[in-house]
Coordinates of C-alpha atoms in Angstrom, one line a residue:
Chain A
M206 CA 0.1 -0.1 0.1
N207 CA 1.3 3.4 -1.0
V208 CA 1.1 5.7 2.1
P209 CA 3.7 8.3 2.2
A210 CA 5.2 9.0 5.5
D211 CA 5.3 12.8 5.3
L212 CA 1.5 13.1 4.9
K213 CA -1.4 13.1 7.5
Y214 CA -4.6 11.3 6.9
T215 CA -8.2 10.8 7.8
K216 CA -10.1 7.8 8.5
S217 CA -12.4 8.7 5.5
H218 CA -9.4 8.3 3.2
E219 CA -8.3 11.8 2.6
W220 CA -4.6 12.8 2.7
V221 CA -3.5 16.0 4.2
K222 CA -0.3 17.9 3.6
L223 CA 0.9 20.7 5.9
E224 CA 2.4 23.3 3.7
A225 CA 5.1 25.8 4.8
D226 CA 2.7 28.8 4.7
G227 CA 0.3 26.9 7.2
S228 CA -2.3 26.0 4.6
V229 CA -3.3 22.3 4.1
T230 CA -3.5 20.4 0.6
V231 CA -6.2 17.7 0.6
G232 CA -6.5 14.7 -1.7
I233 CA -7.6 11.1 -1.7
T234 CA -5.3 8.3 -0.8
D235 CA -3.9 5.7 -3.3
H236 CA -6.0 3.1 -1.5
A237 CA -9.3 5.2 -2.0
Q238 CA -8.6 5.7 -5.8
E239 CA -7.9 2.0 -6.2
A240 CA -11.1 1.2 -4.4
L241 CA -13.1 3.5 -6.5
G242 CA -11.8 2.3 -9.8
D243 CA -11.8 4.7 -12.9
I244 CA -12.5 8.1 -11.8
V245 CA -14.5 10.3 -14.2
F246 CA -15.8 13.4 -12.4
L247 CA -14.8 15.6 -9.6
D248 CA -17.1 18.3 -7.7
L249 CA -14.8 20.5 -5.7
P250 CA -15.3 23.3 -3.4
E251 CA -14.7 26.9 -4.8
A252 CA -12.1 29.3 -3.2
G253 CA -13.6 31.4 -0.4
R254 CA -15.9 28.6 0.9
Q255 CA -15.9 28.1 4.7
L256 CA -15.9 24.5 5.8
N257 CA -16.4 22.8 9.1
G258 CA -14.1 19.8 9.9
G259 CA -15.9 16.5 8.9
E260 CA -18.2 18.4 6.4
E261 CA -19.0 16.9 3.2
C262 CA -17.5 19.3 0.8
A263 CA -16.5 17.4 -2.4
V264 CA -17.6 14.5 -4.6
V265 CA -15.4 12.0 -6.4
E266 CA -17.2 9.8 -9.0
S267 CA -15.8 6.8 -10.5
V268 CA -17.5 4.8 -13.4
K269 CA -19.1 2.7 -10.7
A270 CA -19.9 5.0 -7.8
A271 CA -20.0 8.5 -6.0
S272 CA -17.8 9.0 -3.1
D273 CA -18.1 12.0 -0.6
I274 CA -15.1 13.7 0.4
Y275 CA -14.9 15.3 3.9
A276 CA -13.2 18.5 5.1
P277 CA -10.3 17.3 7.4
V278 CA -10.3 20.2 9.5
S279 CA -12.3 23.5 9.6
G280 CA -11.2 26.4 7.4
E281 CA -11.5 28.5 4.2
V282 CA -11.0 26.8 0.9
V283 CA -8.0 28.9 -0.7
A284 CA -7.8 27.0 -3.9
R285 CA -9.1 24.0 -6.0
N286 CA -7.3 22.0 -8.4
D287 CA -9.1 22.8 -11.8
A288 CA -6.5 20.6 -13.7
A289 CA -7.8 17.6 -12.0
I290 CA -11.5 18.7 -12.7
D291 CA -10.4 18.6 -16.4
A292 CA -8.5 15.3 -16.1
P293 CA -10.2 13.2 -13.3
E294 CA -8.1 10.1 -14.4
S295 CA -4.9 12.0 -13.0
V296 CA -6.4 11.0 -9.6
N297 CA -5.9 7.4 -10.6
Q298 CA -2.6 7.9 -12.1
D299 CA -1.1 9.5 -9.0
A300 CA -3.4 10.2 -6.2
Y301 CA -0.7 12.2 -4.1
A302 CA 0.1 14.6 -7.1
A303 CA -3.5 15.2 -8.1
W304 CA -4.7 17.1 -5.0
L305 CA -8.3 18.3 -4.8
F306 CA -8.4 21.5 -2.8
K307 CA -6.3 23.7 -0.4
L308 CA -7.6 24.9 3.0
K309 CA -6.5 27.7 5.4
P310 CA -7.2 25.9 8.7
A311 CA -9.2 28.0 11.3
D312 CA -7.5 26.2 14.1
A313 CA -4.1 24.7 13.7
A314 CA -4.7 22.5 16.7
Q315 CA -7.4 20.4 14.9
L316 CA -4.5 19.2 12.7
D317 CA -3.2 17.3 15.7
A318 CA -6.2 14.9 15.5
L319 CA -5.2 13.6 12.0
L320 CA -3.7 10.2 11.5
D321 CA -0.2 9.3 10.8
A322 CA 1.0 7.1 8.0
A323 CA 1.1 3.9 10.2
A324 CA -2.3 4.6 11.8
Y325 CA -3.9 5.1 8.3
T326 CA -2.3 1.9 6.9
K327 CA -3.7 0.0 9.6
I328 CA -7.3 1.5 8.9
A329 CA -7.0 1.1 5.3
A330 CA -5.8 -2.6 5.7
E331 CA -9.0 -3.5 7.6
A332 CA -11.3 -1.6 5.3
Chain B
M113 CA -17.7 -17.2 -0.5
G114 CA -20.2 -17.1 -3.4
K115 CA -20.7 -19.5 -6.3
R116 CA -18.0 -19.8 -8.9
T117 CA -18.0 -20.2 -12.4
P118 CA -15.4 -22.7 -14.1
L119 CA -13.5 -19.5 -15.1
Y120 CA -12.9 -18.3 -11.6
D121 CA -9.4 -19.3 -11.4
R122 CA -8.7 -17.6 -14.9
H123 CA -10.2 -14.3 -13.6
V124 CA -7.9 -14.4 -10.3
A125 CA -4.8 -15.3 -12.5
A126 CA -5.5 -12.2 -14.7
G127 CA -5.7 -9.9 -11.7
A128 CA -9.6 -9.6 -11.6
K129 CA -11.3 -7.6 -8.7
I130 CA -13.9 -10.1 -7.7
V131 CA -17.2 -8.9 -6.3
D132 CA -20.5 -10.6 -5.5
F133 CA -23.0 -10.6 -8.2
A134 CA -26.5 -12.3 -7.5
G135 CA -24.5 -14.8 -5.3
W136 CA -21.8 -15.4 -7.7
D137 CA -18.2 -14.4 -7.3
M138 CA -17.6 -12.5 -10.5
P139 CA -14.8 -10.1 -12.0
I140 CA -16.0 -6.5 -11.9
H141 CA -12.8 -5.5 -13.8
Y142 CA -9.2 -6.8 -14.5
G143 CA -7.4 -3.4 -13.9
S144 CA -9.6 -0.7 -15.6
Q145 CA -13.2 -0.9 -16.4
L146 CA -12.8 2.1 -18.8
E147 CA -10.1 0.4 -20.8
E148 CA -12.1 -2.9 -21.0
H149 CA -15.2 -0.9 -22.2
H150 CA -13.0 0.9 -25.0
L151 CA -11.4 -2.5 -25.9
V152 CA -14.9 -3.9 -26.6
R153 CA -16.0 -0.9 -28.6
R154 CA -12.6 -0.8 -30.7
D155 CA -11.3 -4.3 -30.8
A156 CA -12.6 -7.4 -28.9
G157 CA -13.0 -8.4 -25.4
M158 CA -14.3 -11.6 -23.7
F159 CA -16.8 -11.9 -20.6
D160 CA -17.6 -14.9 -18.4
V161 CA -21.3 -15.1 -18.3
S162 CA -21.4 -18.6 -17.0
H163 CA -23.6 -17.4 -14.1
M164 CA -26.5 -17.1 -16.4
R165 CA -28.6 -20.2 -16.7
A166 CA -29.3 -22.2 -19.8
I167 CA -32.5 -24.2 -19.7
D168 CA -33.3 -26.8 -22.3
L169 CA -36.9 -27.3 -23.4
A170 CA -38.2 -30.4 -25.2
G171 CA -41.6 -31.9 -25.9
S172 CA -44.3 -32.0 -28.7
D173 CA -46.0 -29.0 -27.1
A174 CA -42.7 -26.8 -26.7
Q175 CA -43.9 -24.3 -29.2
A176 CA -47.4 -24.0 -28.0
W177 CA -46.2 -23.8 -24.4
L178 CA -43.7 -21.0 -25.2
R179 CA -46.5 -19.1 -27.1
R180 CA -48.4 -19.1 -23.9
L181 CA -45.4 -18.4 -21.4
L182 CA -43.7 -15.6 -23.2
A183 CA -44.9 -12.1 -24.4
N184 CA -42.9 -12.3 -27.5
D185 CA -44.2 -14.9 -30.1
V186 CA -41.6 -17.8 -30.9
A187 CA -43.8 -18.5 -34.0
K188 CA -41.6 -16.0 -35.6
L189 CA -38.6 -18.3 -35.3
K190 CA -38.5 -20.4 -38.5
T191 CA -34.7 -21.0 -39.1
P192 CA -33.0 -23.4 -36.8
G193 CA -30.8 -21.7 -34.5
K194 CA -32.6 -18.3 -34.6
A195 CA -33.1 -16.5 -31.2
L196 CA -35.8 -14.2 -29.8
Y197 CA -35.6 -11.8 -26.9
S198 CA -38.7 -11.8 -24.7
C199 CA -40.0 -10.9 -21.2
L200 CA -41.5 -13.6 -19.0
L201 CA -44.5 -11.9 -17.4
T202 CA -46.9 -12.5 -14.3
A203 CA -50.6 -12.7 -15.0
Q204 CA -50.6 -8.9 -13.9
G205 CA -48.2 -8.2 -17.0
T206 CA -45.2 -7.4 -14.9
V207 CA -41.8 -8.5 -15.6
I208 CA -40.6 -11.6 -13.9
D209 CA -37.4 -11.8 -16.1
D210 CA -36.1 -11.1 -19.6
L211 CA -34.6 -13.9 -21.5
I212 CA -33.3 -15.3 -25.0
V213 CA -35.0 -18.3 -26.5
Y214 CA -33.2 -20.2 -29.2
F215 CA -35.2 -22.3 -31.6
F216 CA -33.9 -25.6 -32.8
D217 CA -37.2 -27.2 -33.9
P218 CA -40.8 -26.8 -32.9
S219 CA -40.1 -29.6 -30.1
H220 CA -36.7 -28.1 -29.0
Y221 CA -35.6 -24.9 -27.7
R222 CA -33.0 -23.4 -25.3
I223 CA -33.9 -20.6 -23.0
V224 CA -31.2 -18.5 -21.2
V225 CA -32.1 -16.5 -18.2
N226 CA -30.4 -14.1 -15.7
A227 CA -28.3 -15.4 -12.9
G228 CA -30.2 -13.8 -10.1
T229 CA -33.6 -14.8 -11.2
A230 CA -32.8 -18.3 -12.5
D231 CA -34.3 -20.4 -9.6
K232 CA -37.4 -18.1 -9.5
D233 CA -37.8 -18.4 -13.3
I234 CA -37.4 -22.3 -13.4
A235 CA -40.0 -22.5 -10.5
W236 CA -42.3 -20.3 -12.5
M237 CA -41.9 -22.2 -15.7
R238 CA -42.5 -25.5 -14.0
S239 CA -45.7 -24.1 -12.3
Q240 CA -47.0 -23.4 -16.0
T241 CA -46.6 -26.8 -17.6
A242 CA -49.8 -28.5 -16.7
G243 CA -51.6 -29.9 -19.7
F244 CA -48.4 -29.5 -22.0
D245 CA -46.1 -32.0 -23.2
V246 CA -42.9 -30.2 -22.4
E247 CA -39.9 -31.1 -20.2
L248 CA -37.6 -28.4 -18.7
T249 CA -33.8 -29.4 -18.2
P250 CA -31.8 -26.6 -16.5
R251 CA -28.2 -26.9 -17.7
P252 CA -26.0 -25.4 -14.7
E253 CA -23.1 -27.6 -15.8
L254 CA -22.8 -25.3 -18.9
A255 CA -20.3 -22.4 -19.1
M256 CA -20.9 -19.4 -21.3
I257 CA -18.3 -17.0 -22.7
A258 CA -19.2 -13.9 -24.7
V259 CA -16.7 -12.5 -27.3
Q260 CA -17.7 -9.0 -28.2
G261 CA -16.5 -6.2 -30.3
P262 CA -15.9 -5.2 -34.0
L263 CA -13.0 -7.8 -34.2
A264 CA -14.6 -10.5 -32.0
R265 CA -15.7 -12.8 -35.0
E266 CA -12.4 -12.7 -36.7
K267 CA -10.6 -13.4 -33.3
F268 CA -13.0 -16.1 -32.5
W269 CA -12.3 -17.8 -36.0
A270 CA -8.7 -17.3 -35.4
A271 CA -8.9 -19.0 -32.0
F272 CA -11.1 -21.9 -33.3
P273 CA -10.5 -22.4 -37.0
A274 CA -12.5 -25.8 -37.1
A275 CA -15.5 -23.7 -35.7
R276 CA -15.5 -20.9 -38.5
A277 CA -17.6 -22.9 -41.0
A278 CA -20.4 -23.1 -38.4
A279 CA -19.9 -19.6 -37.1
E280 CA -19.3 -17.3 -40.0
P281 CA -22.6 -17.8 -41.8
L282 CA -24.7 -17.0 -38.7
G283 CA -26.8 -13.9 -39.1
I284 CA -27.5 -11.5 -36.2
F285 CA -29.4 -13.4 -33.3
Q286 CA -28.7 -16.9 -34.8
G287 CA -26.8 -19.7 -33.2
A288 CA -25.5 -23.0 -34.4
E289 CA -24.4 -26.0 -32.6
W290 CA -20.8 -27.0 -33.1
N291 CA -19.0 -29.8 -31.5
G292 CA -21.1 -29.7 -28.4
W293 CA -21.0 -25.9 -28.3
L294 CA -23.7 -23.5 -29.0
I295 CA -22.3 -20.6 -30.9
A296 CA -24.6 -17.6 -31.2
R297 CA -24.2 -14.2 -32.8
T298 CA -25.8 -12.4 -29.8
G299 CA -24.5 -10.1 -27.1
Y300 CA -25.3 -7.4 -24.6
T301 CA -22.9 -4.8 -25.6
G302 CA -24.2 -3.1 -28.9
E303 CA -21.2 -4.7 -30.8
D304 CA -20.9 -7.7 -33.1
G305 CA -19.6 -11.1 -31.6
Y306 CA -20.7 -14.3 -30.3
E307 CA -21.9 -15.9 -27.1
I308 CA -20.5 -19.5 -26.8
T309 CA -22.1 -22.0 -24.4
L310 CA -20.0 -25.0 -23.9
P311 CA -19.4 -27.7 -21.1
A312 CA -17.9 -26.4 -18.0
A313 CA -14.9 -28.8 -18.3
E314 CA -13.9 -27.1 -21.7
A315 CA -14.4 -23.5 -20.5
A316 CA -11.0 -22.7 -19.1
D317 CA -9.1 -24.1 -22.2
A318 CA -11.6 -22.2 -24.5
W319 CA -10.9 -19.0 -22.4
N320 CA -7.0 -19.7 -22.8
V321 CA -7.1 -20.1 -26.5
L322 CA -9.1 -17.0 -27.0
A323 CA -6.6 -15.1 -24.8
A324 CA -3.7 -16.5 -27.0
A325 CA -5.6 -15.2 -30.1
G326 CA -5.5 -11.6 -28.6
V327 CA -8.8 -11.4 -26.8
K328 CA -8.5 -9.8 -23.5
P329 CA -10.9 -10.3 -20.6
A330 CA -13.5 -7.6 -19.6
G331 CA -15.4 -7.6 -16.4
L332 CA -19.0 -7.0 -15.4
G333 CA -18.5 -3.3 -14.9
A334 CA -17.6 -2.7 -18.6
R335 CA -20.4 -5.1 -19.6
D336 CA -22.8 -2.7 -17.6
T337 CA -21.5 0.5 -19.2
L338 CA -21.7 -1.1 -22.6
R339 CA -25.2 -2.3 -22.3
L340 CA -26.3 1.0 -21.0
E341 CA -24.7 2.8 -24.0
A342 CA -26.5 0.2 -26.2
G343 CA -29.8 0.9 -24.6
M344 CA -30.3 -2.6 -23.3
N345 CA -32.3 -3.0 -20.2
L346 CA -31.1 -4.7 -16.9
Y347 CA -33.4 -6.8 -15.2
G348 CA -33.9 -5.7 -11.4
Q349 CA -32.8 -2.1 -12.4
D350 CA -34.8 -1.0 -15.5
M351 CA -37.7 -3.4 -15.0
D352 CA -38.9 -5.9 -12.3
E353 CA -42.0 -7.5 -10.9
T354 CA -43.5 -4.0 -10.2
Q355 CA -43.1 -2.7 -13.7
N356 CA -44.6 -3.8 -17.0
P357 CA -42.8 -4.0 -20.3
L358 CA -45.0 -1.2 -22.0
E359 CA -43.6 1.1 -19.4
S360 CA -39.9 -0.2 -19.5
G361 CA -39.1 0.5 -23.1
L362 CA -39.9 -3.1 -24.0
A363 CA -43.2 -2.7 -26.1
W364 CA -41.3 -4.0 -29.0
T365 CA -41.0 -7.3 -27.3
V366 CA -44.6 -7.7 -26.5
D367 CA -46.2 -9.4 -29.6
M368 CA -50.0 -8.7 -29.8
K369 CA -50.3 -9.4 -33.5
D370 CA -52.1 -12.9 -33.3
A371 CA -55.3 -12.2 -31.7
A372 CA -55.7 -15.9 -31.2
R373 CA -52.7 -16.1 -29.0
D374 CA -53.2 -15.8 -25.2
F375 CA -50.0 -15.5 -23.4
I376 CA -49.7 -15.0 -19.6
G377 CA -50.0 -11.2 -18.8
K378 CA -51.7 -10.3 -22.2
S379 CA -55.2 -9.4 -20.9
A380 CA -53.7 -7.4 -18.0
L381 CA -51.5 -5.4 -20.5
A382 CA -54.4 -5.0 -22.9
T383 CA -56.5 -3.2 -20.2
R384 CA -53.8 -1.5 -18.4
Q385 CA -53.6 2.4 -18.5
I386 CA -50.1 3.3 -19.7
D387 CA -49.1 6.5 -18.3
K388 CA -45.4 6.2 -18.2
T389 CA -42.7 6.2 -20.9
F390 CA -39.2 4.9 -20.9
V391 CA -36.5 7.2 -22.4
G392 CA -32.8 7.9 -22.5
L393 CA -31.3 11.0 -20.8
V394 CA -28.0 12.7 -21.7
L395 CA -26.8 14.9 -19.0
Q396 CA -25.9 18.5 -20.4
D397 CA -24.2 19.7 -17.0
R398 CA -21.3 18.2 -15.4
G399 CA -21.9 15.3 -13.1
V400 CA -22.7 11.5 -13.3
L401 CA -26.3 10.2 -13.5
R402 CA -27.0 7.2 -11.4
S403 CA -30.1 5.0 -10.8
H404 CA -33.0 6.3 -8.6
Q405 CA -32.4 9.9 -9.2
K406 CA -35.5 12.1 -9.5
V407 CA -36.3 13.3 -13.0
V408 CA -38.4 16.6 -13.1
T409 CA -40.2 17.1 -16.3
A410 CA -43.0 19.5 -17.6
H411 CA -45.5 16.4 -17.3
G412 CA -44.5 15.6 -13.7
A413 CA -41.6 13.6 -11.9
G414 CA -39.9 10.5 -12.9
E415 CA -37.0 8.5 -11.8
T416 CA -33.8 7.2 -13.5
T417 CA -33.4 3.4 -13.7
S418 CA -30.0 2.8 -14.8
G419 CA -27.1 5.7 -15.2
S420 CA -23.4 5.9 -15.6
F421 CA -20.7 7.7 -17.2
A422 CA -20.7 6.6 -20.8
P423 CA -17.1 6.1 -21.8
T424 CA -17.8 6.2 -25.6
M425 CA -19.5 9.4 -25.5
N426 CA -17.5 10.8 -22.7
Q427 CA -20.7 12.2 -20.9
S428 CA -23.2 10.8 -18.5
I429 CA -26.3 8.9 -19.7
A430 CA -29.3 7.2 -18.1
M431 CA -32.5 5.4 -18.8
A432 CA -35.4 6.9 -17.0
R433 CA -39.2 6.0 -16.5
V434 CA -41.0 9.4 -16.8
P435 CA -44.7 10.5 -17.4
A436 CA -46.2 9.9 -20.7
G437 CA -45.8 12.9 -22.8
V438 CA -42.2 13.3 -22.3
A439 CA -40.4 13.0 -25.6
P440 CA -37.1 12.9 -27.3
G441 CA -35.7 16.4 -27.6
D442 CA -37.2 17.7 -24.5
E443 CA -35.1 19.2 -21.7
V444 CA -35.7 17.8 -18.3
Q445 CA -33.9 18.2 -14.9
V446 CA -32.2 15.5 -12.6
E447 CA -31.8 15.9 -9.1
I448 CA -28.1 15.1 -8.0
R449 CA -27.4 15.6 -4.4
D450 CA -29.9 18.7 -3.9
K451 CA -28.8 20.3 -7.4
L452 CA -30.9 20.2 -10.4
L453 CA -29.0 19.4 -13.5
R454 CA -30.1 19.7 -17.2
A455 CA -30.6 16.5 -19.3
K456 CA -31.7 16.0 -22.8
V457 CA -34.4 13.3 -23.6
V458 CA -33.3 10.9 -26.4
K459 CA -34.4 7.7 -27.8
P460 CA -32.0 4.9 -26.8
P461 CA -29.6 3.2 -28.1
F462 CA -26.9 5.8 -27.3
V463 CA -24.1 3.8 -29.0
R464 CA -24.3 1.0 -31.7
N465 CA -21.2 -0.6 -33.4
G466 CA -18.8 1.8 -32.0
T467 CA -20.5 5.0 -32.9
P468 CA -22.4 7.4 -30.8
L469 CA -26.0 7.8 -32.1
V470 CA -26.7 10.8 -29.8
Q471 CA -24.2 13.4 -29.0
E472 CA -26.5 16.1 -27.4
K473 CA -24.2 18.8 -25.9

């Protein structure tokens, strides 16, 4: 299973990268894209939208199913990946390169509740 | 663990992702459902459909019994090997299953039914035999391989040169027995090809020979998007025992021409008020149509029955049951996650022989 050690994770299969400027980049894990199969559509939140941690904020649809994406922490959307919207298959090709959106966390302390790679690997292996 | 076809080990060896389908462990894809879909549209692919059930029918009343049992009329079948698609109806005119019946002679037929409904169908058929000289023999020991795509026939001939003389002359929806196999020019993809019914013990070898001839496996996922693009109904999704064929896009399979023929469900259909119509939808906005989404029309609300991303068209399509009066060319709205998205009404099929027939965007 491809679970990079330098990222944080949620139990709903998002990955979270802590950026140097304090923002976070969010995507879905390699395990999640594998389970979904061929991804054909992304519905991503627009910049400026305020999200609560755990809120359904995006949808990833594969040929066979739709999957909700949850905000890993509360905050404001500062960017979304329009290139991934135009090429949803890029998420299958490299789930860690094809990010979905970036957030400015409202409370950096919420990041402490995210999973590390070892904890996520355990959850994904059981799913 | 579910039931397994004789090709289960072949699927695992080919890296298939196995899922439960109607109690069977079946391959959903072998890596990429999209690639398998395109392969069947552009070249050839093979599907394991051994979970479907063949039932042989014999007896001096075989034809008379089928004319009573089925909504379509087997009297149309005059050439040995010719096949007919029909619904099996309840007395109320609702759909027990859809099936294909092959004609060998007026005393011998083969019926092929869906996996999930096979036991129910056989019980129903047996309950309807009183007074008829017919014998039903389910053939669970047979395997079925569908080879589909524009190059499917050529690749099949290359794999089995000895079968070519029997297979090549077959017209659409016609089969022939060869060497203990039934080779039929039928399918569920909207492409040319064959469905081969053969003894289970020969299935893995046949699969390997086809693979060596360059036919790659395709899973049930691709089979579903291919049949949806081809405008072919899926039992349990597009129609079931709560729906009648006239409101399921299957009026063309209900043969009322012979007034003297009284098939099961006929009187119910003849007196029933038909106030729904079955249409295709092509999504105009971005998103993916799925089954059971609400369709908002000028004539009232309806519902999608099957929906998916259509790989050949690179947009999303669905089949839907909507109020009568909705017609091709209309614009309707589909509710997806609390949003209303625009869709164009079309007449299926969406794709035939590799070519999109509707490109509404």
